PDB file of C-alpha atoms in Angstrom:
ATOM      1  CA  MET A 174      39.401   9.448  30.925  1.00  0.00           C
ATOM      2  CA  LYS A 175      39.539   7.407  34.177  1.00  0.00           C
ATOM      3  CA  GLN A 176      40.354   3.759  33.745  1.00  0.00           C
ATOM      4  CA  GLN A 177      37.339   1.521  34.402  1.00  0.00           C
ATOM      5  CA  GLU A 178      37.537  -1.739  36.297  1.00  0.00           C
ATOM      6  CA  ILE A 179      36.578  -3.981  33.353  1.00  0.00           C
ATOM      7  CA  ASN A 180      37.429  -7.676  33.760  1.00  0.00           C
ATOM      8  CA  PHE A 181      34.548  -9.530  32.158  1.00  0.00           C
ATOM      9  CA  LEU A 182      31.987  -8.914  29.394  1.00  0.00           C
ATOM     10  CA  SER A 183      29.371  -8.519  32.036  1.00  0.00           C
ATOM     11  CA  ASP A 184      31.228  -5.476  33.427  1.00  0.00           C
ATOM     12  CA  LEU A 185      30.416  -3.638  30.218  1.00  0.00           C
ATOM     13  CA  ARG A 186      26.709  -4.041  30.709  1.00  0.00           C
ATOM     14  CA  LYS A 187      26.935  -1.686  33.656  1.00  0.00           C
ATOM     15  CA  ILE A 188      28.090   1.375  31.644  1.00  0.00           C
ATOM     16  CA  ASN A 189      26.557   3.491  28.920  1.00  0.00           C
ATOM     17  CA  SER A 190      29.668   4.459  27.007  1.00  0.00           C
ATOM     18  CA  ALA A 191      32.692   2.325  26.067  1.00  0.00           C
ATOM     19  CA  PRO A 192      35.591   2.423  28.575  1.00  0.00           C
ATOM     20  CA  VAL A 193      39.209   3.019  27.794  1.00  0.00           C
ATOM     21  CA  LEU A 194      40.841  -0.455  27.902  1.00  0.00           C
ATOM     22  CA  HIS A 195      44.414  -1.627  28.454  1.00  0.00           C
ATOM     23  CA  GLU A 196      45.732  -4.149  26.028  1.00  0.00           C
ATOM     24  CA  ASN A 197      45.513  -7.013  28.585  1.00  0.00           C
ATOM     25  CA  GLN A 198      41.820  -6.117  29.230  1.00  0.00           C
ATOM     26  CA  LYS A 199      41.111  -6.136  25.457  1.00  0.00           C
ATOM     27  CA  ILE A 200      42.725  -9.541  25.086  1.00  0.00           C
ATOM     28  CA  LYS A 201      40.799 -11.003  28.067  1.00  0.00           C
ATOM     29  CA  LEU A 202      37.461  -9.640  26.713  1.00  0.00           C
ATOM     30  CA  LEU A 203      38.266 -10.869  23.150  1.00  0.00           C
ATOM     31  CA  ASN A 204      38.880 -14.352  24.614  1.00  0.00           C
ATOM     32  CA  GLU A 205      35.569 -14.311  26.486  1.00  0.00           C
ATOM     33  CA  LEU A 206      33.804 -13.054  23.381  1.00  0.00           C
ATOM     34  CA  ALA A 207      35.092 -15.805  21.078  1.00  0.00           C
ATOM     35  CA  PRO A 208      32.427 -18.471  22.136  1.00  0.00           C
ATOM     36  CA  TYR A 209      29.622 -16.001  21.531  1.00  0.00           C
ATOM     37  CA  LEU A 210      30.964 -15.212  18.077  1.00  0.00           C
ATOM     38  CA  ASN A 211      31.317 -18.923  17.289  1.00  0.00           C
ATOM     39  CA  LYS A 212      27.788 -19.843  18.402  1.00  0.00           C
ATOM     40  CA  ALA A 213      25.815 -16.963  16.803  1.00  0.00           C
ATOM     41  CA  ASP A 214      24.228 -17.517  13.406  1.00  0.00           C
ATOM     42  CA  TRP A 215      24.423 -13.826  12.461  1.00  0.00           C
ATOM     43  CA  PHE A 216      24.947 -10.455  14.066  1.00  0.00           C
ATOM     44  CA  THR A 217      23.405  -6.968  14.569  1.00  0.00           C
ATOM     45  CA  VAL A 218      25.680  -4.115  15.355  1.00  0.00           C
ATOM     46  CA  GLY A 219      24.779  -0.803  16.930  1.00  0.00           C
ATOM     47  CA  ILE A 220      27.470   1.863  16.881  1.00  0.00           C
ATOM     48  CA  MET A 221      27.253   5.045  18.859  1.00  0.00           C
ATOM     49  CA  ALA A 222      29.745   7.565  17.556  1.00  0.00           C
ATOM     50  CA  SER A 223      30.448  11.302  17.268  1.00  0.00           C
ATOM     51  CA  SER A 224      30.205  11.111  13.456  1.00  0.00           C
ATOM     52  CA  SER A 225      28.804   8.977  10.708  1.00  0.00           C
ATOM     53  CA  MET A 226      32.259   8.481   9.172  1.00  0.00           C
ATOM     54  CA  GLN A 227      33.638   7.181  12.638  1.00  0.00           C
ATOM     55  CA  ALA A 228      30.691   4.727  12.944  1.00  0.00           C
ATOM     56  CA  ILE A 229      31.115   3.383   9.384  1.00  0.00           C
ATOM     57  CA  ILE A 230      34.905   2.937   9.893  1.00  0.00           C
ATOM     58  CA  ALA A 231      34.216   0.968  13.033  1.00  0.00           C
ATOM     59  CA  LEU A 232      31.764  -1.264  11.139  1.00  0.00           C
ATOM     60  CA  LYS A 233      33.996  -1.793   8.204  1.00  0.00           C
ATOM     61  CA  THR A 234      36.770  -2.791  10.578  1.00  0.00           C
ATOM     62  CA  MET A 235      34.580  -5.466  12.068  1.00  0.00           C
ATOM     63  CA  GLU A 236      33.520  -6.657   8.608  1.00  0.00           C
ATOM     64  CA  ASN A 237      37.224  -7.132   7.750  1.00  0.00           C
ATOM     65  CA  ARG A 238      38.219  -8.763  11.063  1.00  0.00           C
ATOM     66  CA  PHE A 239      35.486 -11.338  10.955  1.00  0.00           C
ATOM     67  CA  ASN A 240      35.415 -11.702   7.166  1.00  0.00           C
ATOM     68  CA  TRP A 241      31.769 -10.761   6.914  1.00  0.00           C
ATOM     69  CA  THR A 242      30.173  -9.948   3.568  1.00  0.00           C
ATOM     70  CA  ALA A 243      30.236  -6.121   3.206  1.00  0.00           C
ATOM     71  CA  MET A 244      26.888  -4.526   4.195  1.00  0.00           C
ATOM     72  CA  LYS A 245      25.267  -1.690   2.286  1.00  0.00           C
ATOM     73  CA  LEU A 246      24.393   1.812   3.573  1.00  0.00           C
ATOM     74  CA  VAL A 247      20.705   2.255   3.062  1.00  0.00           C
ATOM     75  CA  THR A 248      19.970   5.291   5.300  1.00  0.00           C
ATOM     76  CA  GLN A 249      22.562   7.947   5.911  1.00  0.00           C
ATOM     77  CA  VAL A 250      22.669  11.386   7.428  1.00  0.00           C
ATOM     78  CA  LYS A 251      23.510  14.602   5.605  1.00  0.00           C
ATOM     79  CA  GLU A 252      24.114  16.796   8.681  1.00  0.00           C
ATOM     80  CA  ASN A 253      27.038  16.488  11.113  1.00  0.00           C
ATOM     81  CA  GLY A 254      26.438  15.319  14.670  1.00  0.00           C
ATOM     82  CA  PRO A 255      26.551  12.306  16.934  1.00  0.00           C
ATOM     83  CA  VAL A 256      25.000   9.129  15.287  1.00  0.00           C
ATOM     84  CA  PHE A 257      23.682   5.766  15.991  1.00  0.00           C
ATOM     85  CA  LEU A 258      24.460   3.289  13.292  1.00  0.00           C
ATOM     86  CA  LYS A 259      22.404  -0.001  13.131  1.00  0.00           C
ATOM     87  CA  ALA A 260      23.683  -2.828  10.931  1.00  0.00           C
ATOM     88  CA  ASN A 261      21.970  -6.078  10.359  1.00  0.00           C
ATOM     89  CA  GLN A 262      24.186  -8.852   8.932  1.00  0.00           C
ATOM     90  CA  LYS A 263      21.152 -10.935   7.971  1.00  0.00           C
ATOM     91  CA  THR A 264      19.662  -8.266   5.676  1.00  0.00           C
ATOM     92  CA  GLY A 265      22.968  -6.668   4.877  1.00  0.00           C
ATOM     93  CA  ASP A 266      21.526  -3.215   5.625  1.00  0.00           C
ATOM     94  CA  ILE A 267      23.114  -0.370   7.440  1.00  0.00           C
ATOM     95  CA  HIS A 268      21.069   2.596   8.753  1.00  0.00           C
ATOM     96  CA  VAL A 269      22.574   5.721  10.252  1.00  0.00           C
ATOM     97  CA  ARG A 270      20.614   8.432  12.062  1.00  0.00           C
ATOM     98  CA  ILE A 271      21.547  11.452  14.158  1.00  0.00           C
ATOM     99  CA  GLU A 272      21.065  10.702  17.859  1.00  0.00           C
ATOM    100  CA  PHE A 273      21.959  12.967  20.688  1.00  0.00           C
ATOM    101  CA  GLY A 274      22.527  11.918  24.324  1.00  0.00           C
ATOM    102  CA  LEU A 275      24.113   8.528  23.598  1.00  0.00           C
ATOM    103  CA  GLY A 276      27.423   7.348  24.780  1.00  0.00           C
ATOM    104  CA  GLU A 277      30.153   6.040  22.557  1.00  0.00           C
ATOM    105  CA  GLY A 278      30.827   2.457  21.562  1.00  0.00           C
ATOM    106  CA  ILE A 279      29.831  -0.694  19.794  1.00  0.00           C
ATOM    107  CA  LEU A 280      26.972  -2.950  20.795  1.00  0.00           C
ATOM    108  CA  LEU A 281      27.163  -6.440  19.273  1.00  0.00           C
ATOM    109  CA  GLY A 282      23.969  -8.490  19.051  1.00  0.00           C
ATOM    110  CA  CYS A 283      24.614 -12.180  18.679  1.00  0.00           C
ATOM    111  CA  GLN A 284      21.528 -13.548  16.892  1.00  0.00           C
ATOM    112  CA  TYR A 285      20.279 -17.042  16.375  1.00  0.00           C
ATOM    113  CA  ASN A 286      18.097 -18.642  13.708  1.00  0.00           C
ATOM    114  CA  GLU A 287      16.409 -20.856  16.293  1.00  0.00           C
ATOM    115  CA  GLU A 288      13.710 -18.690  18.016  1.00  0.00           C
ATOM    116  CA  SER A 289      14.151 -20.621  21.328  1.00  0.00           C
ATOM    117  CA  LYS A 290      17.607 -19.092  21.716  1.00  0.00           C
ATOM    118  CA  ASN A 291      17.692 -15.571  23.078  1.00  0.00           C
ATOM    119  CA  ALA A 292      19.944 -12.996  21.506  1.00  0.00           C
ATOM    120  CA  ASP A 293      22.981 -11.827  23.400  1.00  0.00           C
ATOM    121  CA  THR A 294      23.809  -8.113  23.270  1.00  0.00           C
ATOM    122  CA  LEU A 295      27.373  -7.414  24.387  1.00  0.00           C
ATOM    123  CA  GLY A 296      29.199  -4.078  24.927  1.00  0.00           C
ATOM    124  CA  PRO A 297      29.679  -1.275  24.686  1.00  0.00           C
ATOM    125  CA  PHE A 298      33.081  -1.951  23.228  1.00  0.00           C
ATOM    126  CA  PRO A 299      35.474   0.898  22.379  1.00  0.00           C
ATOM    127  CA  LEU A 300      35.203   1.973  18.751  1.00  0.00           C
ATOM    128  CA  ASN A 301      38.719   0.620  18.086  1.00  0.00           C
ATOM    129  CA  PHE A 302      38.120  -2.677  19.912  1.00  0.00           C
ATOM    130  CA  PHE A 303      38.063  -4.798  16.697  1.00  0.00           C
ATOM    131  CA  ASP A 304      41.113  -3.187  15.076  1.00  0.00           C
TER     132      ASP A 304
END
């Protein structure tokens, strides 16, 4: 896969599928991401992956890294195929559905309890970004 010119979180908004990142790009993006993570009251996570297992592993990695309470799988798929996983930290629910035509990656929604603050959706990050 061709290396993308990704230097800032805003560069990710221009693409539909997560890029391959060098370690120095990952570190730079994690540093830029830190203030968003610290300000948000809770998170939603959207994961586009080639399988349900791959998406769940990426989410569980995020739960471990950020010491989130484990969320529960409410809706899952029985067939194989590309999926979209939607996790809501506030409700603790995870829903997975088959979805064709998506890219691959993690979308992180930084949510706020105060309605006057707009949610920030960041990504797509590579599925292994939070390892």
